[in-house]
Coordinates of C-alpha atoms in Angstrom, one line a residue:
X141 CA 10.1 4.5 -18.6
X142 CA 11.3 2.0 -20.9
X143 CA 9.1 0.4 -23.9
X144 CA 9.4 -2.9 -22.4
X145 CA 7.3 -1.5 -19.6
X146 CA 4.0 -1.4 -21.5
X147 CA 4.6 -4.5 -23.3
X148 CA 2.9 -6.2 -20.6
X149 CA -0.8 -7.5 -20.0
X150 CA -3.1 -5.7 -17.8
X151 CA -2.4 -6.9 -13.9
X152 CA -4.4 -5.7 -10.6
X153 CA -2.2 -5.0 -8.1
X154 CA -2.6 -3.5 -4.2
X155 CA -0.6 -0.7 -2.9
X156 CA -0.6 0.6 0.8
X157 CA -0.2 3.4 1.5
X158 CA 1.0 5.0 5.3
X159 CA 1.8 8.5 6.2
X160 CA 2.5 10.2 9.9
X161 CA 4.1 13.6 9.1
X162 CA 2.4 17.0 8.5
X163 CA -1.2 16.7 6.6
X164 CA -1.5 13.0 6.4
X165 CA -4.4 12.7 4.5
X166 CA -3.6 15.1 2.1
X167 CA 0.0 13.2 1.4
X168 CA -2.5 10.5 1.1
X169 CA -4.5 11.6 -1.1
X170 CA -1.5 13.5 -3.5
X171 CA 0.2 10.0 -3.6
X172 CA -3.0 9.0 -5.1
X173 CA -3.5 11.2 -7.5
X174 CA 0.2 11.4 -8.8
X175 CA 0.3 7.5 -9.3
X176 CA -3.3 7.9 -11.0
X177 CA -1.6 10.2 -13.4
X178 CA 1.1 7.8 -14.5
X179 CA 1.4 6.1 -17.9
X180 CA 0.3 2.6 -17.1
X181 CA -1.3 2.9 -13.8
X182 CA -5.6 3.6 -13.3
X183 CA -6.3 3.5 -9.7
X184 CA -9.7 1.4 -9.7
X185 CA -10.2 1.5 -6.0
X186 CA -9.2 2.2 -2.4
X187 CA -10.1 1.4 1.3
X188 CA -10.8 3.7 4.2
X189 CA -8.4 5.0 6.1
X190 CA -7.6 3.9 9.0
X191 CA -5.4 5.4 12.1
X192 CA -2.6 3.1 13.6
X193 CA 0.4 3.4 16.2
X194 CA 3.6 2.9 14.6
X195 CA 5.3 -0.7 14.5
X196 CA 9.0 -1.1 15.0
X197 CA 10.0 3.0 15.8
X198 CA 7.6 3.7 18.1
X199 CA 8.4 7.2 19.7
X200 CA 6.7 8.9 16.8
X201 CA 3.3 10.2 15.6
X202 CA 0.1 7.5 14.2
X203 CA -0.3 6.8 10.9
X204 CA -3.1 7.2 8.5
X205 CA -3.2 3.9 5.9
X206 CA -5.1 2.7 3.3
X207 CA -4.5 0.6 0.4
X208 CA -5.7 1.1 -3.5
X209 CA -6.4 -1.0 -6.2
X210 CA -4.4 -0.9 -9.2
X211 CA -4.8 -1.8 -12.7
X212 CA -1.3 -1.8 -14.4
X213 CA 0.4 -3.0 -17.6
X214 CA 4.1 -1.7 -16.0
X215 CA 6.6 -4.5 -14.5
X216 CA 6.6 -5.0 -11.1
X217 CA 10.6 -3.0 -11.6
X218 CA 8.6 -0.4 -12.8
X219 CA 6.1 -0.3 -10.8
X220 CA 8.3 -0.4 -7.6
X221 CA 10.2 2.1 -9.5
X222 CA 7.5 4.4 -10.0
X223 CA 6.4 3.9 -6.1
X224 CA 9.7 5.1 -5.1
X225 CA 10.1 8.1 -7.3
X226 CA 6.5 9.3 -6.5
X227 CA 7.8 8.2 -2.1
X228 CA 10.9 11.3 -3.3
X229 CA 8.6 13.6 -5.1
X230 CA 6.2 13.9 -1.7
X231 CA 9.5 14.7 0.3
X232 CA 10.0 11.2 1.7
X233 CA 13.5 10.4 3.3
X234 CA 14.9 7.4 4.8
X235 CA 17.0 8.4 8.0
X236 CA 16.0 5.9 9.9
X237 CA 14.5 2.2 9.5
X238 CA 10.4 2.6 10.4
X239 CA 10.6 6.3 11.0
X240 CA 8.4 8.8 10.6
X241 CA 7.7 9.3 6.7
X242 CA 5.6 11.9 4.6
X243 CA 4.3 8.6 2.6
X244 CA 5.5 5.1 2.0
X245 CA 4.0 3.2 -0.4
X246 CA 4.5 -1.2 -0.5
X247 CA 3.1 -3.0 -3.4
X248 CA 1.8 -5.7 -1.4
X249 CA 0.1 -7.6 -4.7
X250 CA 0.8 -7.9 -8.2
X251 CA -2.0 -10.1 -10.1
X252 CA -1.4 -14.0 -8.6
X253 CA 2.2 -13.2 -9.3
X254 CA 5.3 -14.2 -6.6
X255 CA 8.0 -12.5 -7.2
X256 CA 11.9 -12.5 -5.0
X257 CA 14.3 -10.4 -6.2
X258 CA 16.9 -8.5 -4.1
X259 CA 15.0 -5.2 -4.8
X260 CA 11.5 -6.7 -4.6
X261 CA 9.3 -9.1 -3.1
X262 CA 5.9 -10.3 -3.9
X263 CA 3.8 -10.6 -2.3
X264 CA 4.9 -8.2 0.6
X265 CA 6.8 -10.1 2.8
X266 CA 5.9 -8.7 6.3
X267 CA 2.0 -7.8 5.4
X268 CA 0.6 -10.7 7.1
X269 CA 2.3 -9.3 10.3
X270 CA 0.4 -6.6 10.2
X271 CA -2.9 -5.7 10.8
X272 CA -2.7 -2.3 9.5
X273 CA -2.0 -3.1 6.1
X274 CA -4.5 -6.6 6.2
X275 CA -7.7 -4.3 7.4
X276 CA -7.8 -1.8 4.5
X277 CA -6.5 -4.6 2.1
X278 CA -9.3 -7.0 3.2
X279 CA -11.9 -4.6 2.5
X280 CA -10.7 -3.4 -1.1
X281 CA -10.9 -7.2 -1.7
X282 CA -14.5 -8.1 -0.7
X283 CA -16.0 -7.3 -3.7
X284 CA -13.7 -10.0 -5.4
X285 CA -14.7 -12.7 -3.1
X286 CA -12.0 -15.0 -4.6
X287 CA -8.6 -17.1 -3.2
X288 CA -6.7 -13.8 -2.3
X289 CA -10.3 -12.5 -0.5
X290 CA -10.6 -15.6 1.3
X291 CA -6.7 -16.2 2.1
X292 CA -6.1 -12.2 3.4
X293 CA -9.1 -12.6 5.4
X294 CA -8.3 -15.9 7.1
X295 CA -5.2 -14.5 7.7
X296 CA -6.9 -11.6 9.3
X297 CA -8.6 -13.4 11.4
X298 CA -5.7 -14.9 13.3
X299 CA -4.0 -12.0 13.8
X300 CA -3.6 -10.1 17.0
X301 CA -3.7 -6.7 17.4
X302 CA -6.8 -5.7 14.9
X303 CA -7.5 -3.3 17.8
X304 CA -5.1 -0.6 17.5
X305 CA -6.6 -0.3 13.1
X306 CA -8.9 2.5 13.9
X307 CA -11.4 3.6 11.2
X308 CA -10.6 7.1 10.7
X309 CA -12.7 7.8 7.3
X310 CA -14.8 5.9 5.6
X311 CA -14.0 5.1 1.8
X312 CA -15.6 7.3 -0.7

């Protein structure tokens, strides 16, 4: 990690999280807690988790997500970076677009920042698509009650397919 990296203000930022192979919860939970150990990250809160079908692939096992709260001081480079090499160190590979995964972790929001860059985008492209991701994120968001709250959750609302977001366990 690079100096520049921590040279940077304090930013909250939302992370989901997905896995459908071997002990969900538990690659879950160790993407958690390795991310929580990083120089420059402090998880400050998380959502339920929640069972889903697959989107895209779909001959292949539910999901567990969630989403987490972040406070960072790392680049949203870094950051992604830092997602990605904690996605390898929990055995995730990339054979095929939407497959199965051990964990895939999408920074979906980084402070009030937007953000288009060939490697990354913010905000998440694709998570108003999708009802598993808006579910966990709206309800890491309601204590806020601000813009992003109210924007999320109207987007929410209009979206089909809330149905198939299954409460799995409730936050802790």
């Amino acid at each position: 990690m690079t100096e520049a990296a921590h040279e940077h203000e304090s930013i909250t930022a939302y992370v989901a999280l997905g896995s459908n192979m071997g002990d969900r919860e538990q690659y879950l939970r160790e993407a958690i807690r390795l991310l929580d150990a990083e120089a420059g990250i402090t998880v400050t809160g998380r959502s339920s988790i929640y069972e889903t079908e697959p989107v895209g692939y779909v001959d292949q096992d539910a999901f567990l997500n969630m989403v987490i709260q972040i406070h960072t001081n790392l680049l949203p480079a870094t950051l992604l970076a830092t997602l990605l090499a904690t996605e390898n160190r929990l055995g995730r590979t990339r054979e095929l677009r939407w497959g199965p995964r051990t964990i895939d972790l999408d920074l979906l929001l980084y402070g009030n920042h937007q953000l288009s860059t060939p490697d990354l985008i913010v905000p998440h492209p694709r998570m108003q698509e999708r009802a598993f991701v808006l579910v966990p994120l709206t309800e890491v968001l309601y204590e806020r009650q601000d813009a992003a709250f109210e924007s999320i959750s109207a987007n929410l609302e209009k979206l089909e397919g809330k149905e198939g977001v299954i409460l799995w366990k409730k936050a802790q």
